[in-house]
Coordinates of C-alpha atoms in Angstrom, one line a residue:
Chain A
M553 CA 32.4 -12.2 11.7
H554 CA 28.7 -11.7 12.7
K555 CA 27.8 -9.3 15.5
I556 CA 25.4 -9.3 18.3
A557 CA 24.5 -6.2 20.0
L558 CA 22.6 -5.7 23.3
E559 CA 20.8 -2.7 24.7
H560 CA 19.2 -2.1 28.0
P561 CA 19.7 0.7 30.3
S562 CA 20.2 -1.6 33.3
L563 CA 22.8 -3.8 31.6
T564 CA 26.2 -3.7 33.5
S565 CA 28.0 -6.8 32.3
F566 CA 27.7 -9.8 30.2
T567 CA 29.2 -13.1 29.4
L568 CA 28.9 -15.0 26.1
Y569 CA 29.3 -18.7 25.7
A570 CA 29.2 -20.8 22.5
D571 CA 28.7 -24.5 22.6
G572 CA 29.5 -24.2 26.5
A573 CA 32.9 -22.4 26.0
K574 CA 33.2 -18.8 27.2
I575 CA 33.9 -16.6 24.3
S576 CA 33.8 -13.2 25.8
E577 CA 32.9 -11.2 28.8
G578 CA 33.0 -7.7 29.9
R579 CA 31.5 -4.7 31.6
C580 CA 29.1 -2.3 29.8
C581 CA 27.0 0.6 30.4
G582 CA 23.6 0.1 28.8
S583 CA 24.8 -1.5 25.5
I584 CA 27.5 -3.6 24.0
E585 CA 28.2 -4.9 20.6
I586 CA 30.4 -8.2 20.4
D587 CA 31.5 -11.0 17.9
L588 CA 28.9 -13.6 17.5
P589 CA 30.2 -17.1 16.7
R590 CA 28.3 -20.0 15.3
G591 CA 27.0 -22.5 17.8
E592 CA 24.7 -22.8 20.7
I593 CA 24.8 -19.4 22.1
E594 CA 24.0 -18.3 25.7
V595 CA 24.5 -14.8 26.9
W596 CA 24.4 -14.2 30.7
L597 CA 23.4 -10.9 31.8
N598 CA 24.2 -8.8 34.8
P599 CA 21.7 -6.0 35.3
M600 CA 22.2 -3.0 37.7
D601 CA 21.2 -3.7 41.3
K602 CA 20.7 -7.5 40.5
N603 CA 17.4 -6.3 38.9
W604 CA 16.8 -9.6 37.1
G605 CA 14.3 -10.2 34.3
I606 CA 15.5 -7.5 31.9
V607 CA 15.1 -8.3 28.2
P608 CA 17.5 -6.3 26.2
R609 CA 16.9 -5.2 22.7
I610 CA 18.9 -7.7 20.6
R611 CA 20.4 -6.9 17.3
I612 CA 22.1 -9.3 15.0
D613 CA 24.2 -7.8 12.3
G614 CA 22.3 -4.6 12.9
F615 CA 18.9 -6.1 12.6
L616 CA 16.7 -5.8 15.7
V617 CA 15.3 -9.2 16.1
N618 CA 12.0 -10.6 17.3
T619 CA 13.1 -13.0 20.0
Y620 CA 10.4 -15.7 19.0
L621 CA 11.2 -15.6 15.3
A622 CA 14.9 -15.8 16.1
G623 CA 14.2 -18.8 18.3
I624 CA 15.7 -17.0 21.3
D625 CA 14.7 -18.6 24.7
V626 CA 14.7 -15.6 27.2
F627 CA 15.3 -16.3 31.0
D628 CA 15.6 -14.0 33.9
H629 CA 19.4 -13.9 33.8
M630 CA 20.4 -15.1 30.4
F631 CA 19.1 -16.0 26.9
K632 CA 20.1 -18.7 24.5
F633 CA 19.6 -19.6 20.9
I634 CA 21.3 -21.4 18.0
F635 CA 23.3 -19.4 15.7
A636 CA 24.1 -21.2 12.5
D637 CA 24.6 -20.4 8.8
D638 CA 20.9 -20.7 8.2
F639 CA 19.9 -18.4 11.0
F640 CA 18.4 -15.9 8.5
W641 CA 16.5 -18.3 6.5
R642 CA 15.1 -19.8 9.7
Y643 CA 14.1 -16.5 10.9
A644 CA 12.3 -15.9 7.5
N645 CA 10.7 -19.3 7.6
M646 CA 9.5 -18.7 11.2
N647 CA 8.1 -15.3 10.1
V648 CA 6.1 -17.1 7.4
A649 CA 4.7 -19.7 9.8
S650 CA 3.8 -17.0 12.2
I651 CA 2.0 -15.0 9.3
L652 CA 0.1 -18.1 8.3
S653 CA -1.0 -18.8 11.9
S654 CA -2.5 -15.3 12.0
V655 CA -4.7 -15.6 8.9
P656 CA -8.4 -15.4 9.9
A657 CA -9.8 -19.0 10.0
Q658 CA -12.3 -18.4 7.2
Y659 CA -9.5 -17.4 4.9
R660 CA -7.0 -20.3 5.7
D661 CA -7.6 -22.1 2.5
D662 CA -8.0 -19.0 0.4
E663 CA -4.8 -18.6 -1.7
G664 CA -5.9 -15.3 -3.2
Y665 CA -6.5 -13.8 0.1
I666 CA -3.3 -15.1 1.6
S667 CA -1.4 -13.8 -1.3
K668 CA -3.0 -10.4 -1.3
Y669 CA -2.8 -9.5 2.3
F670 CA 0.1 -11.7 3.4
G671 CA 2.3 -11.7 0.5
L672 CA 2.6 -15.5 0.5
S673 CA 2.4 -16.8 -3.0
G674 CA 3.8 -19.8 -4.8
A675 CA 6.3 -19.6 -7.6
N676 CA 3.5 -19.9 -10.3
T677 CA 6.0 -21.8 -12.4
D678 CA 3.3 -23.0 -14.8
L679 CA 2.0 -19.5 -15.2
V680 CA 5.3 -18.0 -15.8
R681 CA 6.1 -20.8 -18.4
D682 CA 2.8 -20.1 -20.1
I683 CA 3.6 -16.5 -20.4
R684 CA 7.0 -17.2 -21.8
L685 CA 5.4 -19.5 -24.4
I686 CA 3.0 -16.8 -25.5
L687 CA 5.8 -14.3 -25.8
D688 CA 8.0 -16.7 -27.9
E689 CA 4.9 -17.4 -30.2
K690 CA 4.4 -13.8 -30.7
S691 CA 8.2 -13.3 -31.3
D692 CA 8.2 -16.2 -33.8
F693 CA 5.1 -14.8 -35.6
H694 CA 6.6 -11.3 -35.7
N695 CA 10.0 -12.6 -37.2
N696 CA 8.2 -14.8 -39.9
T697 CA 6.0 -11.9 -41.1
Chain B
M720 CA -35.0 12.8 8.3
K721 CA -34.0 12.7 4.6
N722 CA -31.2 10.1 3.9
L723 CA -28.4 9.8 1.6
I724 CA -27.0 6.4 0.6
F725 CA -23.3 6.5 0.1
I726 CA -22.4 3.7 -2.4
T727 CA -18.9 2.6 -2.8
I728 CA -18.0 0.6 -6.0
P729 CA -15.0 -1.5 -7.2
E730 CA -12.2 -1.3 -7.1
L731 CA -11.3 -0.8 -3.5
D732 CA -9.5 -2.8 -0.9
V733 CA -12.0 -5.1 0.6
A734 CA -10.2 -5.6 3.8
I735 CA -10.7 -2.0 5.0
P736 CA -13.7 0.3 5.5
P737 CA -13.7 2.9 2.7
P738 CA -12.2 6.1 4.2
A739 CA -14.5 8.4 2.2
V740 CA -17.4 7.1 4.2
A741 CA -15.9 8.0 7.6
A742 CA -14.8 11.3 6.2
L743 CA -18.1 12.4 4.9
R744 CA -20.4 11.0 7.5
P745 CA -19.9 14.0 9.8
I746 CA -20.5 16.4 6.9
V747 CA -23.8 14.7 6.0
T748 CA -25.2 14.2 9.6
G749 CA -24.0 17.7 10.3
S750 CA -26.2 19.0 7.5
G751 CA -29.1 17.5 9.0
W752 CA -29.3 14.4 6.9
D753 CA -29.0 10.7 7.8
M754 CA -26.5 8.6 5.9
K755 CA -26.4 4.9 5.0
H756 CA -23.5 3.1 3.5
V757 CA -23.8 0.4 0.7
D758 CA -20.5 -1.2 0.1
L759 CA -21.0 -2.6 -3.6
N760 CA -17.3 -3.5 -3.7
L761 CA -17.5 -5.7 -0.7
E762 CA -20.8 -7.3 -1.6
L763 CA -19.7 -8.1 -5.2
Q764 CA -16.4 -9.7 -3.7
S765 CA -18.5 -11.8 -1.3
Q766 CA -21.1 -12.9 -3.9
L767 CA -18.9 -13.5 -7.0
D768 CA -16.6 -16.5 -7.1
S769 CA -12.9 -15.8 -7.0
H770 CA -12.6 -16.3 -10.9
E771 CA -15.4 -13.9 -11.5
W772 CA -14.0 -11.4 -9.0
Q773 CA -10.6 -11.6 -10.7
Q774 CA -12.1 -10.9 -14.1
L775 CA -13.8 -7.9 -12.6
L776 CA -10.6 -6.6 -11.2
S777 CA -8.8 -7.2 -14.5
Y778 CA -11.5 -5.2 -16.2
C779 CA -11.4 -2.4 -13.7
E780 CA -7.5 -2.3 -13.8
L781 CA -7.6 -2.0 -17.6
A782 CA -5.7 -5.1 -18.1
K783 CA -8.7 -6.7 -19.8
D784 CA -11.0 -4.8 -22.2
T785 CA -14.2 -6.8 -22.0
L786 CA -16.4 -8.1 -19.3
D787 CA -18.3 -11.3 -20.1
D788 CA -21.9 -10.7 -20.4
H789 CA -22.9 -13.4 -18.1
L790 CA -20.7 -11.8 -15.5
W791 CA -22.0 -8.4 -16.1
N792 CA -25.6 -9.7 -15.7
K793 CA -24.6 -11.2 -12.5
I794 CA -23.0 -8.1 -11.2
A795 CA -26.0 -6.0 -12.2
A796 CA -28.5 -8.2 -10.4
I797 CA -26.3 -8.2 -7.2
S798 CA -26.0 -4.4 -7.4
I799 CA -29.6 -3.6 -8.0
K800 CA -30.7 -6.0 -5.3
H801 CA -28.4 -4.7 -2.7
V802 CA -28.9 -1.0 -3.4
R803 CA -32.7 -1.6 -3.3
S804 CA -32.6 -3.3 0.0
H805 CA -31.3 -0.1 1.5
I806 CA -33.7 2.4 0.0
D807 CA -36.6 3.6 2.1
E808 CA -39.3 6.2 1.9
Y809 CA -36.7 8.8 3.3
T810 CA -34.0 8.1 0.7
A811 CA -33.4 11.2 -1.5
I812 CA -29.9 10.9 -2.9
L813 CA -27.7 8.0 -4.1
A814 CA -24.1 9.3 -3.8
F815 CA -21.4 7.2 -5.6
S816 CA -17.8 7.3 -4.6
I817 CA -15.7 6.8 -7.8
F818 CA -12.3 6.5 -6.0
S819 CA -9.7 6.0 -8.7
I820 CA -9.2 5.4 -12.5
Y821 CA -9.7 1.8 -11.7
S822 CA -13.4 2.6 -10.8
I823 CA -14.0 4.4 -14.0
R824 CA -15.0 1.5 -16.2
I825 CA -17.3 -0.1 -13.8
A826 CA -18.9 3.1 -12.9
G827 CA -19.7 3.7 -16.5
R828 CA -21.7 0.5 -16.3
I829 CA -23.2 0.7 -12.8
L830 CA -24.4 4.4 -13.1
P831 CA -26.7 4.0 -16.1
L832 CA -28.0 0.7 -14.7
M833 CA -28.9 2.5 -11.3
R834 CA -30.4 5.4 -13.1
D835 CA -32.7 3.0 -15.0
H836 CA -33.8 1.2 -11.9
F837 CA -34.1 4.2 -9.5
P838 CA -35.2 7.1 -11.8
D839 CA -36.9 9.0 -8.9
L840 CA -33.8 9.5 -6.8
S841 CA -31.2 12.1 -7.2
F842 CA -27.7 10.9 -8.2
L843 CA -24.6 12.5 -7.0
C844 CA -21.0 11.3 -7.8
G845 CA -17.7 12.3 -6.2
G846 CA -14.2 10.9 -5.9
N847 CA -10.7 11.5 -7.4
A848 CA -11.6 9.6 -10.7
L849 CA -13.9 12.4 -11.8
S850 CA -11.1 14.5 -12.6
S851 CA -9.3 11.9 -14.7
S852 CA -9.8 10.3 -18.1
I853 CA -8.8 6.8 -19.4
D854 CA -9.9 7.0 -23.0
G855 CA -7.4 9.5 -24.3
S856 CA -10.1 12.2 -24.7
K857 CA -9.9 15.6 -23.1
Q858 CA -13.2 15.0 -21.3
I859 CA -12.6 14.2 -17.8
F860 CA -15.0 11.5 -16.3
G861 CA -17.0 13.9 -14.2
E862 CA -17.9 15.8 -17.5
K863 CA -18.8 12.5 -19.1
I864 CA -21.1 11.5 -16.3
L865 CA -23.0 14.7 -16.7
H866 CA -23.0 14.6 -20.5
E867 CA -24.4 11.1 -20.5
G868 CA -27.0 11.9 -17.8
W869 CA -25.6 9.1 -15.5
A870 CA -25.9 11.5 -12.5
H871 CA -27.6 14.8 -11.8
N872 CA -24.7 16.3 -10.1
V873 CA -21.0 15.7 -9.5
I874 CA -18.5 17.0 -6.9
Y875 CA -14.9 17.4 -8.2
G876 CA -11.8 17.2 -5.9
E877 CA -12.0 16.9 -2.0
G878 CA -15.7 16.4 -0.9
E879 CA -16.0 17.7 2.6
V880 CA -16.7 21.5 2.0
A881 CA -18.4 21.1 -1.4
L882 CA -20.7 18.4 -0.1
K883 CA -21.8 20.6 2.8
H884 CA -22.8 23.3 0.4
F885 CA -24.5 20.9 -2.0
L886 CA -26.6 19.4 0.9
Q887 CA -27.6 23.0 1.8
G888 CA -28.7 23.6 -1.8
D889 CA -25.8 25.8 -2.9
L890 CA -24.9 24.3 -6.3
L891 CA -22.7 27.2 -7.3
H892 CA -20.0 26.3 -4.8
P893 CA -16.6 25.6 -6.6
G894 CA -16.2 22.0 -7.4
I895 CA -20.0 21.3 -7.9
N896 CA -20.7 20.3 -11.4
V897 CA -17.7 22.3 -12.7
A898 CA -14.1 21.3 -12.3
N899 CA -13.1 24.5 -10.7
N900 CA -12.7 22.9 -7.4
Q901 CA -10.2 24.5 -5.0
Q902 CA -8.0 22.6 -2.6
I903 CA -8.8 22.8 1.1
E904 CA -6.2 24.9 2.7
D905 CA -6.8 24.1 6.4
L906 CA -7.2 20.3 6.9
D907 CA -7.3 20.9 10.6
S908 CA -10.7 22.6 10.1
L909 CA -12.3 19.2 9.0
P910 CA -14.1 16.9 11.4
F911 CA -12.6 13.8 12.6
A912 CA -13.4 10.6 10.6
D913 CA -16.4 8.8 12.0
Y914 CA -16.6 5.1 11.7
R915 CA -19.7 4.7 13.8
G916 CA -22.5 3.2 11.8
M917 CA -20.3 1.0 9.6
D918 CA -20.4 -2.7 9.9
L919 CA -16.6 -3.0 10.8
D920 CA -16.8 -6.7 11.3
R921 CA -17.1 -7.1 7.6
Y922 CA -13.7 -5.8 6.9
S923 CA -11.1 -8.5 7.6
G924 CA -8.3 -6.1 7.9
K925 CA -9.4 -4.9 11.3
R926 CA -7.9 -1.3 10.8
L927 CA -9.1 2.1 10.1
L928 CA -8.1 4.7 7.8
L929 CA -6.6 8.2 8.8
T930 CA -5.7 11.1 6.8
G931 CA -2.6 13.1 7.9
S932 CA -2.0 15.0 4.7
R933 CA -3.2 15.5 1.1
G934 CA -0.9 16.0 -1.8
C935 CA 2.8 15.3 -2.2
V936 CA 6.0 17.1 -1.8
R937 CA 7.4 15.4 -4.8
D938 CA 6.3 15.6 -8.5
C939 CA 7.1 12.1 -9.8
T940 CA 6.8 11.8 -13.4
F941 CA 4.6 8.6 -13.4
C942 CA 2.1 9.9 -10.8
D943 CA -1.1 11.9 -11.3
I944 CA -1.5 13.0 -7.6
A945 CA -0.8 16.7 -8.3
T946 CA -3.9 16.9 -10.5
V947 CA -6.0 16.1 -7.5
W948 CA -4.2 17.8 -4.8
P949 CA -1.7 20.5 -6.4
K950 CA -0.4 21.6 -2.9
F951 CA 0.9 19.5 -0.1
R952 CA -1.3 20.2 3.1
Y953 CA -1.1 18.5 6.4
R954 CA -2.9 18.1 9.6
S955 CA -1.4 19.0 13.0
A956 CA 0.2 16.1 14.9
A957 CA -1.9 16.8 17.9
L958 CA -5.2 16.3 16.1
L959 CA -4.0 13.3 14.4
V960 CA -3.2 11.6 17.8
E961 CA -6.6 12.8 19.1
E962 CA -8.4 11.2 16.2
M963 CA -6.7 7.9 16.8
R964 CA -7.6 8.0 20.5
K965 CA -11.2 8.8 19.7
N966 CA -11.6 6.3 17.0
F967 CA -9.9 3.6 19.1
Y968 CA -12.3 4.3 22.0
E969 CA -15.4 4.3 19.7
T970 CA -14.5 1.2 17.8
G971 CA -11.9 -0.9 19.7
I972 CA -9.8 -1.1 16.6
D973 CA -6.1 0.0 17.4
R974 CA -4.5 -0.4 13.9
F975 CA -4.5 2.7 11.9
E976 CA -3.5 3.1 8.1
F977 CA -2.8 6.5 6.9
T978 CA -4.4 7.5 3.4
D979 CA -1.5 9.9 2.8
S980 CA 0.7 9.9 -0.3
L981 CA 3.4 10.2 2.3
I982 CA 3.3 10.3 6.1
N983 CA 6.7 12.0 6.3
G984 CA 6.1 14.8 3.7
S985 CA 6.7 17.3 6.6
T986 CA 9.5 15.6 8.5
K987 CA 8.8 18.2 11.4
N988 CA 5.4 17.3 11.7
F989 CA 6.0 13.5 11.4
R990 CA 8.5 13.7 14.1
K991 CA 6.0 15.6 16.4
F992 CA 3.4 13.1 15.6
N993 CA 5.5 10.1 16.8
E994 CA 6.6 12.0 19.9
L995 CA 2.9 12.7 20.8
L996 CA 1.7 9.3 20.1
Y997 CA 4.5 7.8 22.2
D998 CA 3.8 10.2 25.0
A999 CA 0.0 9.5 24.8
K1000 CA 0.8 5.8 25.1
Q1001 CA 3.0 6.4 28.1
K1002 CA 0.2 8.5 29.8
D1003 CA -2.6 6.0 28.9
P1004 CA -1.7 2.5 28.9
A1005 CA -5.0 1.5 27.0
L1006 CA -3.5 3.0 24.0
S1007 CA -0.3 1.0 24.1
G1008 CA -1.5 -1.5 21.3
I1009 CA -2.0 1.5 18.8
T1010 CA -0.2 0.9 15.7
Y1011 CA 0.1 2.6 12.4
S1012 CA 1.2 2.2 8.7
G1013 CA 1.3 4.4 5.8
Q1014 CA 3.2 5.5 2.6
F1015 CA 6.6 7.1 3.3
I1016 CA 9.2 8.7 1.2
C1017 CA 12.8 7.8 1.3
K1018 CA 14.9 11.1 2.4
Q1019 CA 18.4 12.1 3.0
S1020 CA 20.0 11.1 6.4
T1021 CA 20.4 14.8 7.2
N1022 CA 16.6 15.2 7.1
M1023 CA 15.3 11.8 8.4
V1024 CA 17.7 11.6 11.3
P1025 CA 18.1 8.4 13.3
E1026 CA 16.1 9.7 16.2
I1027 CA 13.0 9.7 13.8
Y1028 CA 13.4 6.1 13.1
E1029 CA 13.6 5.2 16.9
L1030 CA 10.6 7.4 17.5
M1031 CA 8.5 5.5 14.8
H1032 CA 9.5 2.3 16.6
L1033 CA 8.5 3.5 20.0
A1034 CA 5.2 5.1 18.6
G1035 CA 4.1 1.8 17.1
C1036 CA 4.9 2.0 13.3
K1037 CA 4.3 -1.4 11.8
Q1038 CA 4.6 -0.8 8.2
I1039 CA 5.9 1.8 5.7
T1040 CA 5.2 1.7 1.9
V1041 CA 8.1 3.3 0.0
G1042 CA 8.0 4.1 -3.6
I1043 CA 11.7 3.1 -4.5
E1044 CA 10.5 2.3 -8.1
S1045 CA 13.9 1.6 -9.4
F1046 CA 17.2 0.7 -7.8
S1047 CA 19.0 2.7 -10.5
E1048 CA 19.7 6.2 -9.4
H1049 CA 19.6 7.9 -12.6
I1050 CA 16.1 6.4 -13.4
R1051 CA 14.9 7.7 -10.1
F1052 CA 16.3 11.2 -10.7
H1053 CA 14.5 11.1 -14.2
M1054 CA 11.5 10.1 -12.0
R1055 CA 12.2 13.2 -9.7
K1056 CA 12.4 10.8 -6.7
K1057 CA 15.4 12.8 -5.5
F1058 CA 17.0 10.1 -3.3
T1059 CA 20.3 8.4 -3.9
N1060 CA 21.4 4.7 -3.6
A1061 CA 23.3 5.7 -0.4
D1062 CA 20.0 7.2 1.0
I1063 CA 18.2 3.8 0.4
D1064 CA 21.1 1.9 2.2
Y1065 CA 20.8 4.5 5.1
H1066 CA 17.0 4.1 5.1
L1067 CA 17.3 0.2 5.2
E1068 CA 20.0 0.4 7.9
Q1069 CA 17.7 2.4 10.2
C1070 CA 14.6 0.3 9.5
A1071 CA 16.7 -2.8 10.4
K1072 CA 18.0 -1.2 13.5
W1073 CA 14.3 -0.6 14.7
A1074 CA 12.5 -3.5 13.0
L1075 CA 10.3 -1.3 10.7
P1076 CA 8.9 -3.4 7.8
N1077 CA 8.9 -1.9 4.4
V1078 CA 6.8 -2.6 1.3
F1079 CA 8.8 -1.5 -1.6
L1080 CA 6.8 -0.3 -4.7
M1081 CA 8.8 -1.0 -7.8
I1082 CA 8.3 -0.3 -11.6
I1083 CA 9.7 -2.6 -14.3
G1084 CA 10.4 -0.9 -17.7
Y1085 CA 10.5 2.8 -17.0
P1086 CA 11.1 4.5 -20.4
I1087 CA 14.9 5.0 -20.0
E1088 CA 15.4 1.6 -18.3
T1089 CA 18.3 -0.3 -20.1
S1090 CA 19.4 -4.0 -20.0
E1091 CA 22.2 -2.8 -17.7
D1092 CA 19.5 -1.2 -15.2
H1093 CA 17.7 -4.4 -15.3
A1094 CA 20.7 -6.4 -14.5
Y1095 CA 21.4 -4.1 -11.7
T1096 CA 17.9 -4.6 -10.3
L1097 CA 18.7 -8.3 -10.1
D1098 CA 22.0 -7.6 -8.4
C1099 CA 20.2 -5.4 -5.8
L1100 CA 17.7 -8.2 -5.2
R1101 CA 20.7 -10.3 -4.1
K1102 CA 22.3 -7.5 -2.2
Y1103 CA 19.2 -6.8 -0.1
Q1104 CA 18.2 -10.4 0.4
R1105 CA 18.9 -10.3 4.1
F1106 CA 16.5 -7.4 4.6
G1107 CA 13.8 -9.6 3.0
Q1108 CA 14.6 -12.5 5.3
M1109 CA 14.6 -10.2 8.3
D1110 CA 11.2 -8.6 7.3
V1111 CA 12.8 -5.2 6.7
I1112 CA 11.8 -5.4 3.1
S1113 CA 8.5 -7.1 4.1
Y1114 CA 7.1 -7.1 0.7
L1115 CA 8.0 -6.3 -3.0
R1116 CA 5.3 -4.9 -5.3
W1117 CA 6.4 -5.3 -8.9
G1118 CA 3.1 -4.4 -10.5
L1119 CA 2.3 -5.0 -14.2
T1120 CA 5.3 -3.1 -15.8
M1121 CA 5.4 0.5 -16.8
H1122 CA 2.1 2.1 -17.7
I1123 CA 1.7 5.8 -18.7
Y1124 CA -1.4 7.5 -17.2
E1125 CA -3.1 10.6 -18.5
D1126 CA -2.3 13.9 -16.7
T1127 CA 1.1 12.5 -15.2
P1128 CA 4.2 14.5 -16.1
L1129 CA 5.3 11.5 -18.1
S1130 CA 2.3 11.9 -20.3
K1131 CA 3.6 15.4 -21.2
M1132 CA 7.2 14.1 -21.9
M1133 CA 6.2 11.7 -24.6
D1134 CA 8.0 13.6 -27.3
D1135 CA 11.1 14.1 -25.4
L1136 CA 11.1 10.3 -24.6
G1137 CA 10.3 9.3 -28.1
I1138 CA 7.3 7.5 -27.0
D1139 CA 4.5 6.4 -29.3
A1140 CA 1.3 5.0 -28.0
G1141 CA -0.9 6.2 -30.6
I1142 CA -1.5 3.0 -32.6
H1143 CA -2.9 1.2 -29.8
N1144 CA -6.3 0.8 -28.2
V1145 CA -7.1 2.2 -24.7
R1146 CA -5.8 -0.5 -22.5
D1147 CA -2.7 -1.1 -24.7
G1148 CA -2.0 2.7 -24.8
L1149 CA -1.3 2.6 -21.0
Y1150 CA 1.0 -0.5 -21.2
A1151 CA 2.1 -1.1 -24.8
W1152 CA 3.9 2.1 -25.6
N1153 CA 7.3 2.0 -27.4
S1154 CA 10.1 4.4 -27.4
I1155 CA 12.3 5.2 -30.4
L1156 CA 14.9 6.4 -28.0
N1157 CA 14.9 3.0 -26.2
P1158 CA 13.7 0.6 -29.0
G1159 CA 14.7 -2.5 -27.2
L1160 CA 12.3 -1.8 -24.3
T1161 CA 9.1 -3.2 -25.9
L1162 CA 6.3 -4.4 -23.9
Q1163 CA 7.5 -7.9 -24.6
E1164 CA 10.9 -7.1 -23.2
R1165 CA 9.2 -5.5 -20.2
I1166 CA 7.2 -8.6 -19.6
K1167 CA 10.1 -10.8 -19.8
R1168 CA 12.0 -8.4 -17.2
R1169 CA 9.0 -8.7 -15.1
L1170 CA 9.1 -12.4 -15.1
E1171 CA 12.9 -12.5 -14.3
V1172 CA 12.3 -10.2 -11.2
H1173 CA 9.4 -12.4 -10.1
E1174 CA 11.5 -15.6 -10.3
L1175 CA 14.6 -14.2 -8.5
S1176 CA 12.6 -12.6 -5.8
Y1177 CA 10.7 -15.7 -5.1
E1178 CA 14.1 -17.8 -5.2
L1179 CA 15.6 -15.2 -2.7
G1180 CA 12.6 -15.5 -0.3
Y1181 CA 11.0 -12.1 -0.8
K1182 CA 7.2 -12.0 -0.1
M1183 CA 5.1 -10.6 -2.8
P1184 CA 1.4 -9.9 -2.7
M1185 CA -1.0 -10.7 -5.5
V1186 CA 1.5 -12.6 -7.5
N1187 CA -0.9 -15.0 -9.3
A1188 CA -3.3 -12.1 -10.1
E1189 CA -0.6 -9.9 -11.5
L1190 CA 0.9 -12.7 -13.5
M1191 CA -2.7 -13.4 -14.9
S1192 CA -2.8 -9.8 -15.9
L1193 CA 0.6 -10.0 -17.6
K1194 CA -0.5 -13.1 -19.4
A1195 CA -3.5 -11.1 -20.7
L1196 CA -1.1 -8.4 -21.8
A1197 CA 1.1 -10.8 -23.5
E1198 CA -1.9 -12.4 -25.2
G1199 CA -2.8 -8.9 -26.6
L1200 CA 0.6 -8.3 -28.2
S1201 CA 0.5 -7.7 -31.8

């Protein structure tokens, strides 16, 4: 089972819903870690002194998440997001999209620049195949001489 | 006022202002000279097309032995024109920064060219590469420069103190023209880096360099850093934060990158630095956007306790570059890396907890690497996939397979490892070694393994910088196989 952890000094209690059904609720003192089922997740928060608007640190399976990349909508009293099997891939894809949007305008079409400074490169399948062919040719030559 | 033109040459990162310029400017101006900066590295990158630039890089990086005549003529024309445009009646010295071994080849072409065109000026060379050699001879590059008459003077090792003496006419100071340089003991005595006067808008990375330490607390077999800085020396945490504050207010740039071999060499000082930076941000909200990145060493959990990772997050750590090198513990211990697989897991767990992105530096084909080790590497890529997806392993850098530098501990262990590089030319000698104790690990096999990690890394979604450039260099290596 996946886990979600919440952390904020004002956090006093929470309620977690998945696809509209209440899954868990309880009191806590600043932090809590609970099971995270798949589905449309809503986590309602009760802060100390009704001081709404807190944004707790959110960790999923131990990873502190960026709420934007995780697709988490944050409201004054709750946050919600979709947690599915592809959550981690979606997070990675959102990160790539975010990186690409941050590339300076003059380099948007510069594959070399994007590769060097943002680590986004294609599979280079043709180049890999070419290198393998060269290695095979060298190997054949070596074996035949 | 007489002026010195400080010239930086390939290969350097074109996205960031060269740190040597900022470090030495206060030395030059403090000695009563004016200083201009000519960034030939950036100028060539901007004037050559991407194919030409890549050819130049392959030549600099020793992956390609020749430079096409047409390309060299173009490089020469750009270089002369650009340098000439900065020379005026007050110019007395052309000072060349030759940063690393990847600058040696091009320096050997540019220096005589410049001497021919500007015979009336005094030529000075400095930089780490002067203490290195790439041609297998015992002559270090600084000696070669003097022997060939490519410059009138050279400065070995750290430049700050020696340059001050040089500009005062004291040529007998250690490190000037003789490789008897002494490491600076007290880094706190050096002035803050000064980026004023540099056209920072030309550097797309929008970040400044900062030096927190020199040298390393390890003595890794594949690394030659100890030849440059035999001892590990670090600056006080308070001065680092003060320098960041000063340069932020002077330039408006809030991203800092440490030049250190490792920012946590002194765990105690690193912790203090993070505490002070976090405190400074609390007291001055204008500093809240300051972030930092740097090279980092994986340590035991008893040393790098969880609180330090939290402090890194709070202080604004945005990226750490970690020399993992191999996932196989026995290989890392041979390398003298001194951290276990459990230490890697702990480090990743803490980085996940505080969203600290890592760049993992890796080496394929270390001399004792077996096929089982390679299979384990592939297993670990699968094991750590989620860390890649969540940007904790932000980038993997696989490089061009294991190459053996002069002056590294490994170069002195050749007999013990049964390594033979003697039948090859200069470039191949770095990459195309063989070991009679591990005969299956030929360059051909190393390239095959390198391709396999590339393919699997890509399939698993890891981000990898400079893939095409590295694969092109691997292709050049493959083509050169005998």
